[in-house]
mmCIF file of C-alpha atoms in Angstrom:
data_model
loop_
_atom_site.group_PDB
_atom_site.id
_atom_site.type_symbol
_atom_site.label_atom_id
_atom_site.label_comp_id
_atom_site.label_asym_id
_atom_site.label_seq_id
_atom_site.Cartn_x
_atom_site.Cartn_y
_atom_site.Cartn_z
ATOM 1 C CA MET A 1 64.401 25.636 -11.862
ATOM 2 C CA SER A 2 65.960 23.811 -8.931
ATOM 3 C CA LYS A 3 69.228 21.943 -9.092
ATOM 4 C CA SER A 4 67.427 18.707 -8.261
ATOM 5 C CA TRP A 5 65.205 19.124 -11.351
ATOM 6 C CA GLN A 6 68.286 19.399 -13.557
ATOM 7 C CA THR A 7 69.285 15.893 -12.485
ATOM 8 C CA VAL A 8 66.483 14.327 -14.501
ATOM 9 C CA TYR A 9 67.571 15.539 -17.933
ATOM 10 C CA SER A 10 70.658 16.178 -20.032
ATOM 11 C CA MET A 11 71.935 19.752 -19.808
ATOM 12 C CA GLU A 12 73.783 19.218 -23.105
ATOM 13 C CA ASN A 13 70.605 18.237 -24.952
ATOM 14 C CA PRO A 14 67.432 19.057 -23.028
ATOM 15 C CA LEU A 15 65.284 17.720 -25.907
ATOM 16 C CA LEU A 16 66.117 14.177 -24.890
ATOM 17 C CA SER A 17 63.912 12.008 -22.682
ATOM 18 C CA PRO A 18 64.178 12.326 -18.885
ATOM 19 C CA THR A 19 66.920 10.181 -17.401
ATOM 20 C CA CYS A 20 64.330 8.052 -15.580
ATOM 21 C CA PRO A 21 60.566 7.484 -15.756
ATOM 22 C CA LEU A 22 58.646 10.175 -13.898
ATOM 23 C CA LEU A 23 55.048 10.338 -12.750
ATOM 24 C CA LEU A 24 53.380 13.601 -13.763
ATOM 25 C CA LEU A 25 50.869 14.172 -10.967
ATOM 26 C CA ALA A 26 47.405 15.620 -11.488
ATOM 27 C CA GLU A 27 47.054 19.363 -11.589
ATOM 28 C CA GLU A 28 46.309 20.577 -8.075
ATOM 29 C CA LYS A 29 42.969 22.249 -7.527
ATOM 30 C CA GLU A 30 43.087 26.032 -7.164
ATOM 31 C CA GLN A 31 46.685 25.978 -8.398
ATOM 32 C CA LYS A 32 47.317 29.491 -9.676
ATOM 33 C CA SER A 33 51.094 29.307 -9.961
ATOM 34 C CA HIS A 34 50.816 26.819 -12.876
ATOM 35 C CA THR A 35 53.305 24.556 -11.138
ATOM 36 C CA ARG A 36 53.187 20.881 -12.082
ATOM 37 C CA VAL A 37 54.753 18.193 -9.922
ATOM 38 C CA PHE A 38 56.791 15.289 -11.270
ATOM 39 C CA TYR A 39 57.479 12.359 -8.960
ATOM 40 C CA ASN A 40 60.484 10.050 -9.202
ATOM 41 C CA LEU A 41 59.259 6.913 -7.464
ATOM 42 C CA PHE A 42 62.689 5.295 -7.536
ATOM 43 C CA ASP A 43 64.339 7.868 -5.237
ATOM 44 C CA ASP A 44 61.117 9.302 -3.721
ATOM 45 C CA GLU A 45 61.876 12.822 -4.998
ATOM 46 C CA PHE A 46 59.439 15.501 -6.173
ATOM 47 C CA TYR A 47 60.275 18.077 -8.831
ATOM 48 C CA ASN A 48 58.238 21.267 -9.128
ATOM 49 C CA PHE A 49 58.238 22.891 -12.546
ATOM 50 C CA LYS A 50 56.273 25.939 -13.650
ATOM 51 C CA LEU A 51 54.364 24.871 -16.764
ATOM 52 C CA PRO A 52 51.612 27.347 -17.691
ATOM 53 C CA GLU A 53 51.500 25.576 -21.062
ATOM 54 C CA LEU A 54 49.745 22.633 -19.374
ATOM 55 C CA ALA A 55 47.335 24.581 -17.168
ATOM 56 C CA GLY A 56 43.822 23.138 -17.321
ATOM 57 C CA LYS A 57 44.688 20.714 -20.110
ATOM 58 C CA ILE A 58 44.345 17.011 -20.718
ATOM 59 C CA CYS A 59 47.808 15.431 -20.854
ATOM 60 C CA ILE A 60 48.620 12.172 -22.608
ATOM 61 C CA GLY A 61 52.064 10.620 -22.172
ATOM 62 C CA THR A 62 53.896 9.858 -25.415
ATOM 63 C CA SER A 63 57.635 9.171 -25.621
ATOM 64 C CA PHE A 64 61.007 10.816 -26.284
ATOM 65 C CA GLY A 65 60.208 13.288 -23.481
ATOM 66 C CA TRP A 66 57.054 14.721 -25.111
ATOM 67 C CA LEU A 67 53.472 15.085 -23.855
ATOM 68 C CA LEU A 68 50.322 15.571 -25.904
ATOM 69 C CA SER A 69 48.089 18.303 -24.492
ATOM 70 C CA VAL A 70 44.632 19.533 -25.459
ATOM 71 C CA GLY A 71 42.731 22.423 -23.915
ATOM 72 C CA THR A 72 39.162 23.712 -23.841
ATOM 73 C CA ASP A 73 39.839 25.466 -27.157
ATOM 74 C CA PHE A 74 40.505 21.985 -28.621
ATOM 75 C CA GLN A 75 43.987 23.041 -29.723
ATOM 76 C CA MET A 76 46.386 20.094 -29.547
ATOM 77 C CA ASN A 77 50.121 20.415 -28.939
ATOM 78 C CA LEU A 78 53.144 18.244 -28.459
ATOM 79 C CA PHE A 79 54.957 19.771 -25.510
ATOM 80 C CA HIS A 80 58.447 19.001 -24.177
ATOM 81 C CA PRO A 81 58.443 20.091 -20.497
ATOM 82 C CA LEU A 82 62.213 19.925 -20.058
ATOM 83 C CA SER A 83 62.995 22.325 -22.902
ATOM 84 C CA LYS A 84 59.645 24.148 -23.180
ATOM 85 C CA HIS A 85 59.521 23.352 -26.905
ATOM 86 C CA GLN A 86 55.956 23.183 -28.194
ATOM 87 C CA LEU A 87 54.723 21.850 -31.535
ATOM 88 C CA SER A 88 51.236 22.908 -32.601
ATOM 89 C CA LEU A 89 49.147 20.103 -34.076
ATOM 90 C CA PRO A 90 45.821 20.291 -35.920
ATOM 91 C CA PRO A 91 42.868 20.970 -33.589
ATOM 92 C CA HIS A 92 41.167 17.992 -32.029
ATOM 93 C CA PRO A 93 39.238 16.340 -34.899
ATOM 94 C CA TYR A 94 36.147 15.573 -32.839
ATOM 95 C CA VAL A 95 33.844 18.143 -31.274
ATOM 96 C CA TRP A 96 30.701 16.786 -29.684
ATOM 97 C CA GLU A 97 27.339 17.678 -31.208
ATOM 98 C CA GLY A 98 25.898 20.939 -29.946
ATOM 99 C CA TYR A 99 29.229 22.369 -28.759
ATOM 100 C CA ASN A 100 29.178 26.175 -28.804
ATOM 101 C CA ARG A 101 32.601 27.758 -29.296
ATOM 102 C CA ASN A 102 31.360 30.946 -27.659
ATOM 103 C CA PHE A 103 30.595 29.109 -24.438
ATOM 104 C CA GLU A 104 33.440 29.058 -21.919
ATOM 105 C CA LEU A 105 34.163 25.512 -20.767
ATOM 106 C CA ASP A 106 35.482 24.337 -17.448
ATOM 107 C CA PRO A 107 38.110 21.564 -17.776
ATOM 108 C CA ILE A 108 35.730 19.025 -16.236
ATOM 109 C CA ASP A 109 33.236 19.765 -19.036
ATOM 110 C CA TYR A 110 35.563 18.285 -21.625
ATOM 111 C CA SER A 111 36.585 15.209 -19.680
ATOM 112 C CA ASP A 112 34.719 13.301 -22.393
ATOM 113 C CA ILE A 113 36.738 14.836 -25.204
ATOM 114 C CA PHE A 114 37.541 11.266 -26.212
ATOM 115 C CA LEU A 115 41.311 11.322 -26.524
ATOM 116 C CA TYR A 116 42.862 8.112 -25.259
ATOM 117 C CA LYS A 117 46.347 7.473 -26.675
ATOM 118 C CA CYS A 118 49.124 9.153 -28.616
ATOM 119 C CA VAL A 119 52.145 7.321 -30.042
ATOM 120 C CA LEU A 120 55.092 8.749 -31.994
ATOM 121 C CA SER A 121 57.051 6.931 -34.682
ATOM 122 C CA ARG A 122 60.133 8.965 -33.747
ATOM 123 C CA SER A 123 61.011 12.184 -31.993
ATOM 124 C CA PRO A 124 59.332 15.121 -33.736
ATOM 125 C CA TRP A 125 62.524 17.134 -33.288
ATOM 126 C CA ASN A 126 65.524 16.536 -35.560
ATOM 127 C CA SER A 127 68.621 17.177 -33.453
ATOM 128 C CA VAL A 128 70.799 17.456 -36.588
ATOM 129 C CA THR A 129 68.792 20.021 -38.544
ATOM 130 C CA HIS A 130 67.311 21.627 -35.400
ATOM 131 C CA GLU A 131 63.906 21.583 -37.064
ATOM 132 C CA TYR A 132 60.717 19.624 -36.603
ATOM 133 C CA ASP A 133 60.846 16.306 -38.431
ATOM 134 C CA ARG A 134 58.055 15.881 -40.997
ATOM 135 C CA ASP A 135 58.878 12.170 -41.181
ATOM 136 C CA CYS A 136 57.535 11.784 -37.644
ATOM 137 C CA ILE A 137 54.072 10.211 -37.590
ATOM 138 C CA ILE A 138 51.785 11.049 -34.677
ATOM 139 C CA MET A 139 48.967 8.536 -34.188
ATOM 140 C CA ILE A 140 46.056 8.819 -31.763
ATOM 141 C CA ILE A 141 43.055 6.875 -30.521
ATOM 142 C CA HIS A 142 40.137 9.300 -30.436
ATOM 143 C CA THR A 143 36.343 9.817 -30.642
ATOM 144 C CA ASN A 144 33.797 7.970 -28.511
ATOM 145 C CA TYR A 145 34.198 5.041 -30.936
ATOM 146 C CA LYS A 146 37.944 4.868 -30.162
ATOM 147 C CA THR A 147 39.115 5.016 -33.758
ATOM 148 C CA LEU A 148 42.545 5.757 -35.239
ATOM 149 C CA ALA A 149 43.905 8.906 -36.883
ATOM 150 C CA PHE A 150 47.345 10.326 -37.649
ATOM 151 C CA THR A 151 49.122 13.512 -38.624
ATOM 152 C CA ARG A 152 52.668 14.833 -39.095
ATOM 153 C CA PRO A 153 54.424 18.046 -38.037
ATOM 154 C CA GLY A 154 53.219 20.833 -40.303
ATOM 155 C CA TYR A 155 49.954 19.156 -41.326
ATOM 156 C CA LYS A 156 46.699 21.121 -41.028
ATOM 157 C CA ALA A 157 44.370 18.213 -40.262
ATOM 158 C CA TRP A 158 44.149 14.704 -38.819
ATOM 159 C CA ILE A 159 43.777 11.835 -41.272
ATOM 160 C CA ASP A 160 41.418 9.004 -40.336
ATOM 161 C CA ILE A 161 42.712 5.473 -40.822
ATOM 162 C CA LYS A 162 40.443 3.197 -42.839
ATOM 163 C CA CYS A 163 39.519 0.207 -40.725
ATOM 164 C CA ASP A 164 36.613 -2.207 -40.294
ATOM 165 C CA SER A 165 37.264 -2.279 -36.547
ATOM 166 C CA ARG A 166 36.966 0.231 -33.715
ATOM 167 C CA ASN A 167 37.123 0.356 -29.895
ATOM 168 C CA PHE A 168 40.913 0.363 -29.925
ATOM 169 C CA TYR A 169 42.698 0.218 -26.591
ATOM 170 C CA ASP A 170 46.328 0.771 -27.503
ATOM 171 C CA ILE A 171 48.805 1.396 -30.302
ATOM 172 C CA THR A 172 52.551 0.924 -30.481
ATOM 173 C CA PHE A 173 55.325 1.496 -32.997
ATOM 174 C CA TYR A 174 57.103 -1.803 -33.579
ATOM 175 C CA LYS A 175 59.619 -2.696 -36.307
ATOM 176 C CA ASP A 176 58.879 0.477 -38.285
ATOM 177 C CA LYS A 177 55.106 -0.007 -38.288
ATOM 178 C CA PHE A 178 52.196 0.936 -36.064
ATOM 179 C CA TYR A 179 50.266 -1.890 -34.424
ATOM 180 C CA ALA A 180 46.870 -1.495 -32.741
ATOM 181 C CA VAL A 181 44.763 -3.717 -30.470
ATOM 182 C CA ASN A 182 41.005 -3.459 -29.984
ATOM 183 C CA ASN A 183 38.713 -4.455 -27.120
ATOM 184 C CA HIS A 184 38.432 -8.025 -28.426
ATOM 185 C CA GLY A 185 42.200 -8.509 -28.559
ATOM 186 C CA ASP A 186 42.470 -8.326 -32.360
ATOM 187 C CA VAL A 187 45.863 -6.950 -33.407
ATOM 188 C CA LEU A 188 46.159 -4.970 -36.623
ATOM 189 C CA ILE A 189 49.074 -3.492 -38.565
ATOM 190 C CA CYS A 190 48.586 0.069 -39.781
ATOM 191 C CA HIS A 191 50.059 0.628 -43.233
ATOM 192 C CA ILE A 192 50.773 4.296 -44.006
ATOM 193 C CA GLU A 193 51.872 5.331 -47.477
ATOM 194 C CA ASP A 194 52.162 9.092 -47.829
ATOM 195 C CA ASP A 195 48.730 10.267 -46.611
ATOM 196 C CA ILE A 196 46.858 7.018 -47.256
ATOM 197 C CA ALA A 197 46.434 4.606 -44.358
ATOM 198 C CA PHE A 198 44.722 1.246 -43.979
ATOM 199 C CA THR A 199 44.892 -1.674 -41.567
ATOM 200 C CA GLU A 200 45.491 -5.403 -41.805
ATOM 201 C CA ARG A 201 44.393 -7.828 -39.087
ATOM 202 C CA ILE A 202 47.246 -10.218 -38.233
ATOM 203 C CA ALA A 203 46.293 -11.883 -34.956
ATOM 204 C CA ILE A 204 43.195 -12.627 -32.931
ATOM 205 C CA TYR A 205 43.052 -13.213 -29.201
ATOM 206 C CA LYS A 206 39.668 -14.625 -28.261
ATOM 207 C CA GLU A 207 38.898 -12.344 -25.351
ATOM 208 C CA THR A 208 35.573 -10.536 -25.438
ATOM 209 C CA GLU A 209 35.410 -9.105 -21.931
ATOM 210 C CA ASP A 210 35.511 -5.303 -22.052
ATOM 211 C CA TYR A 211 36.599 -5.098 -18.421
ATOM 212 C CA ILE A 212 39.954 -6.563 -19.461
ATOM 213 C CA HIS A 213 41.993 -3.613 -20.719
ATOM 214 C CA LYS A 214 44.706 -4.345 -23.269
ATOM 215 C CA TYR A 215 48.096 -2.853 -24.107
ATOM 216 C CA LEU A 216 50.705 -3.456 -26.802
ATOM 217 C CA VAL A 217 54.335 -3.173 -25.719
ATOM 218 C CA GLU A 218 57.600 -3.785 -27.504
ATOM 219 C CA SER A 219 59.914 -5.542 -25.057
ATOM 220 C CA SER A 220 63.365 -6.966 -25.862
ATOM 221 C CA GLY A 221 62.465 -7.171 -29.542
ATOM 222 C CA ASP A 222 59.122 -8.935 -28.952
ATOM 223 C CA LEU A 223 55.581 -7.619 -29.281
ATOM 224 C CA LEU A 224 53.638 -8.224 -26.065
ATOM 225 C CA LEU A 225 49.897 -8.168 -25.491
ATOM 226 C CA VAL A 226 49.317 -7.143 -21.882
ATOM 227 C CA SER A 227 45.844 -7.708 -20.416
ATOM 228 C CA ARG A 228 44.791 -5.734 -17.335
ATOM 229 C CA ILE A 229 42.027 -7.425 -15.378
ATOM 230 C CA GLN A 230 39.762 -5.044 -13.472
ATOM 231 C CA GLY A 231 36.879 -5.358 -11.046
ATOM 232 C CA GLY A 232 35.053 -3.392 -8.370
ATOM 233 C CA THR A 233 31.659 -2.016 -7.409
ATOM 234 C CA HIS A 234 31.135 -0.438 -10.839
ATOM 235 C CA TYR A 235 31.289 -3.811 -12.566
ATOM 236 C CA GLN A 236 28.415 -6.262 -12.486
ATOM 237 C CA ASP A 237 27.898 -9.110 -14.910
ATOM 238 C CA ASN A 238 30.888 -7.734 -16.837
ATOM 239 C CA GLU A 239 29.068 -4.440 -17.410
ATOM 240 C CA PHE A 240 29.880 -0.980 -16.063
ATOM 241 C CA ILE A 241 27.381 0.228 -13.449
ATOM 242 C CA LYS A 242 27.200 3.971 -12.814
ATOM 243 C CA ASP A 243 25.840 4.800 -9.380
ATOM 244 C CA GLU A 244 25.842 7.589 -6.855
ATOM 245 C CA SER A 245 27.534 5.696 -4.026
ATOM 246 C CA GLU A 246 30.424 7.293 -2.231
ATOM 247 C CA ASP A 247 32.757 4.414 -2.820
ATOM 248 C CA GLU A 248 36.217 5.943 -3.138
ATOM 249 C CA ASN A 249 37.503 2.922 -5.052
ATOM 250 C CA PRO A 250 34.749 2.054 -7.550
ATOM 251 C CA TYR A 251 37.090 -0.043 -9.670
ATOM 252 C CA ALA A 252 40.476 -1.657 -9.171
ATOM 253 C CA THR A 253 43.131 -3.589 -11.061
ATOM 254 C CA LEU A 254 43.186 -7.230 -9.972
ATOM 255 C CA GLY A 255 46.105 -8.489 -12.039
ATOM 256 C CA PHE A 256 47.789 -8.767 -15.429
ATOM 257 C CA THR A 257 48.512 -11.461 -17.993
ATOM 258 C CA VAL A 258 51.128 -11.224 -20.751
ATOM 259 C CA LEU A 259 51.297 -12.890 -24.163
ATOM 260 C CA LYS A 260 53.980 -12.742 -26.852
ATOM 261 C CA LEU A 261 53.276 -12.633 -30.584
ATOM 262 C CA GLU A 262 55.132 -15.303 -32.533
ATOM 263 C CA CYS A 263 55.159 -16.117 -36.222
ATOM 264 C CA SER A 264 53.825 -19.692 -36.467
ATOM 265 C CA THR A 265 53.560 -20.541 -40.174
ATOM 266 C CA GLU A 266 53.730 -19.005 -43.617
ATOM 267 C CA VAL A 267 50.720 -19.535 -45.861
ATOM 268 C CA LYS A 268 50.746 -18.261 -49.459
ATOM 269 C CA ASN A 269 53.695 -15.954 -48.746
ATOM 270 C CA LYS A 270 51.849 -14.496 -45.759
ATOM 271 C CA ASN A 271 52.884 -14.981 -42.164
ATOM 272 C CA GLU A 272 50.424 -16.344 -39.644
ATOM 273 C CA TYR A 273 50.867 -15.573 -35.963
ATOM 274 C CA LYS A 274 50.016 -17.089 -32.617
ATOM 275 C CA TRP A 275 50.087 -15.944 -29.002
ATOM 276 C CA VAL A 276 52.434 -17.562 -26.483
ATOM 277 C CA ASN A 277 52.160 -17.148 -22.710
ATOM 278 C CA VAL A 278 54.869 -15.105 -21.006
ATOM 279 C CA ASP A 279 55.604 -16.030 -17.383
ATOM 280 C CA SER A 280 58.517 -13.662 -16.807
ATOM 281 C CA LEU A 281 59.677 -10.315 -18.165
ATOM 282 C CA GLY A 282 63.259 -10.939 -17.074
ATOM 283 C CA ASP A 283 65.069 -7.677 -16.398
ATOM 284 C CA GLN A 284 62.317 -5.644 -18.058
ATOM 285 C CA ALA A 285 59.718 -3.442 -16.352
ATOM 286 C CA LEU A 286 56.605 -2.311 -18.200
ATOM 287 C CA PHE A 287 54.970 1.117 -17.815
ATOM 288 C CA VAL A 288 51.332 1.292 -18.910
ATOM 289 C CA GLY A 289 48.417 3.669 -18.443
ATOM 290 C CA GLY A 290 47.505 6.935 -20.140
ATOM 291 C CA ASN A 291 50.784 6.940 -22.021
ATOM 292 C CA SER A 292 52.660 5.166 -24.774
ATOM 293 C CA SER A 293 53.217 1.688 -23.344
ATOM 294 C CA VAL A 294 56.929 1.223 -22.678
ATOM 295 C CA SER A 295 59.320 -1.528 -21.609
ATOM 296 C CA LEU A 296 62.569 -0.522 -19.895
ATOM 297 C CA SER A 297 65.535 -2.341 -18.414
ATOM 298 C CA ALA A 298 64.983 -2.286 -14.645
ATOM 299 C CA SER A 299 68.709 -2.577 -13.918
ATOM 300 C CA SER A 300 69.212 0.811 -15.618
ATOM 301 C CA PHE A 301 67.315 2.576 -12.818
ATOM 302 C CA ASN A 302 68.259 2.151 -9.192
ATOM 303 C CA GLY A 303 65.161 1.038 -7.316
ATOM 304 C CA CYS A 304 63.183 -0.070 -10.351
ATOM 305 C CA LYS A 305 61.786 -3.583 -9.912
ATOM 306 C CA ALA A 306 62.398 -6.098 -12.688
ATOM 307 C CA ASN A 307 59.666 -8.447 -13.890
ATOM 308 C CA CYS A 308 56.994 -5.946 -12.844
ATOM 309 C CA ILE A 309 54.294 -3.844 -14.478
ATOM 310 C CA TYR A 310 53.976 -0.227 -13.315
ATOM 311 C CA PHE A 311 50.501 1.126 -14.052
ATOM 312 C CA THR A 312 48.481 4.319 -13.729
ATOM 313 C CA ASP A 313 44.724 4.882 -13.782
ATOM 314 C CA ASP A 314 43.516 5.112 -17.402
ATOM 315 C CA ASN A 315 39.857 4.184 -16.919
ATOM 316 C CA PHE A 316 38.915 7.436 -18.673
ATOM 317 C CA ASP A 317 35.323 6.488 -19.447
ATOM 318 C CA PHE A 318 34.567 5.943 -15.756
ATOM 319 C CA PHE A 319 36.173 9.002 -14.140
ATOM 320 C CA LEU A 320 32.917 10.946 -13.892
ATOM 321 C CA ALA A 321 31.406 8.100 -11.856
ATOM 322 C CA THR A 322 34.086 8.439 -9.165
ATOM 323 C CA LEU A 323 33.982 10.678 -6.123
ATOM 324 C CA ASN A 324 36.970 12.891 -7.033
ATOM 325 C CA GLY A 325 38.124 11.723 -10.464
ATOM 326 C CA GLY A 326 40.650 9.221 -11.784
ATOM 327 C CA GLY A 327 43.947 8.376 -10.122
ATOM 328 C CA TYR A 328 42.864 5.780 -7.543
ATOM 329 C CA ASP A 329 43.893 2.731 -9.517
ATOM 330 C CA MET A 330 47.704 2.875 -9.627
ATOM 331 C CA GLY A 331 50.382 0.445 -8.515
ATOM 332 C CA VAL A 332 53.075 -2.101 -9.327
ATOM 333 C CA PHE A 333 52.158 -5.656 -10.306
ATOM 334 C CA SER A 334 54.709 -8.424 -9.741
ATOM 335 C CA MET A 335 54.797 -11.095 -12.444
ATOM 336 C CA GLU A 336 56.560 -13.396 -9.985
ATOM 337 C CA ASP A 337 53.963 -13.606 -7.204
ATOM 338 C CA GLY A 338 50.962 -11.671 -8.565
ATOM 339 C CA ASN A 339 51.023 -9.115 -5.760
ATOM 340 C CA ILE A 340 50.139 -5.448 -6.304
ATOM 341 C CA LYS A 341 51.778 -2.668 -4.296
ATOM 342 C CA GLN A 342 51.412 1.100 -4.433
ATOM 343 C CA HIS A 343 54.111 3.160 -6.139
ATOM 344 C CA TYR A 344 52.703 6.530 -5.046
ATOM 345 C CA ARG A 345 51.488 6.850 -1.467
ATOM 346 C CA GLY A 346 49.770 10.211 -1.813
ATOM 347 C CA GLU A 347 46.487 11.196 -3.440
ATOM 348 C CA SER A 348 46.512 12.695 -6.921
ATOM 349 C CA LEU A 349 43.061 12.771 -8.531
ATOM 350 C CA SER A 350 41.492 14.499 -11.511
ATOM 351 C CA TYR A 351 38.382 14.079 -13.642
ATOM 352 C CA PHE A 352 40.244 15.012 -16.829
ATOM 353 C CA ALA A 353 44.016 14.778 -16.265
ATOM 354 C CA PRO A 354 45.040 12.106 -13.700
ATOM 355 C CA PRO A 355 48.694 11.100 -13.218
ATOM 356 C CA VAL A 356 50.518 9.816 -16.312
ATOM 357 C CA TRP A 357 53.991 8.444 -16.969
ATOM 358 C CA TYR A 358 56.481 10.928 -18.410
ATOM 359 C CA ILE A 359 59.168 8.945 -20.246
#
């Protein structure tokens, strides 16, 4: 471990989050040393860290310094790269029809393993007891229907969440509850009591276009609905077109819009909500993509731009239609002028594990 790597975490408590947001780059092809590269875009530094635990695995960014990984054996783990702590979770709950466990898979073969998001209610590690915290709830979006499930440390299986909706895009933990948003912009609260979970729809945003990706982010005490507008050669009449062209940029982010959830009225002891346009994020910067959506104070990190949205390529369903995998569509969107600039100048592509935020 190099001295420069030690600058991104606390030596006193390595189980904390990194001291600044890092971009975990895609696993390099033919990489036999199991070294993964983290990029600090604020000081343009690279950190090489030997992580055989992540070799050939899908990685989803969570929070509190943890990553969710899943391999070709469908074993899922929460892994803390800075401390090397690893928490085994129940195996992936969905295995596609006809899968043969005796057949050796290449990582690209399970790019459609259908694992989209992972959000934690708290750190799974209790720094007081020095044990894994069974009060931590781990929620995922999974299956080709993009449904919700959860588990806790020590559980043997994933528990599906009863819901009359599917095609969820994002989940967040806000004011001690999980919130989820689907492809239509409907926002639901997930109620979890012991091992029983159900949802309640609280807000509707009348947006039916599937090419507008949606995120939920807690920012300065507010719940934000962030819409990512995408276009490109693989979209036509608002539908995804899969072709064999050698277009290196088959889709691209065109811009973002942000709404804030506000309580409007109370009817029969039940709150009703409305969406309000947000023109500025103030000092906040949002980080979205294949990770838990996060809002951070830009002034806390030298070089971080306030009132901006930092994004990675999370168009998972379309990676196989690209020339070399996902990772093309990354950048920084300015809420002030609507411009998009690159935050990583190199090329980091993968069909199954493109760059993700490590926070």
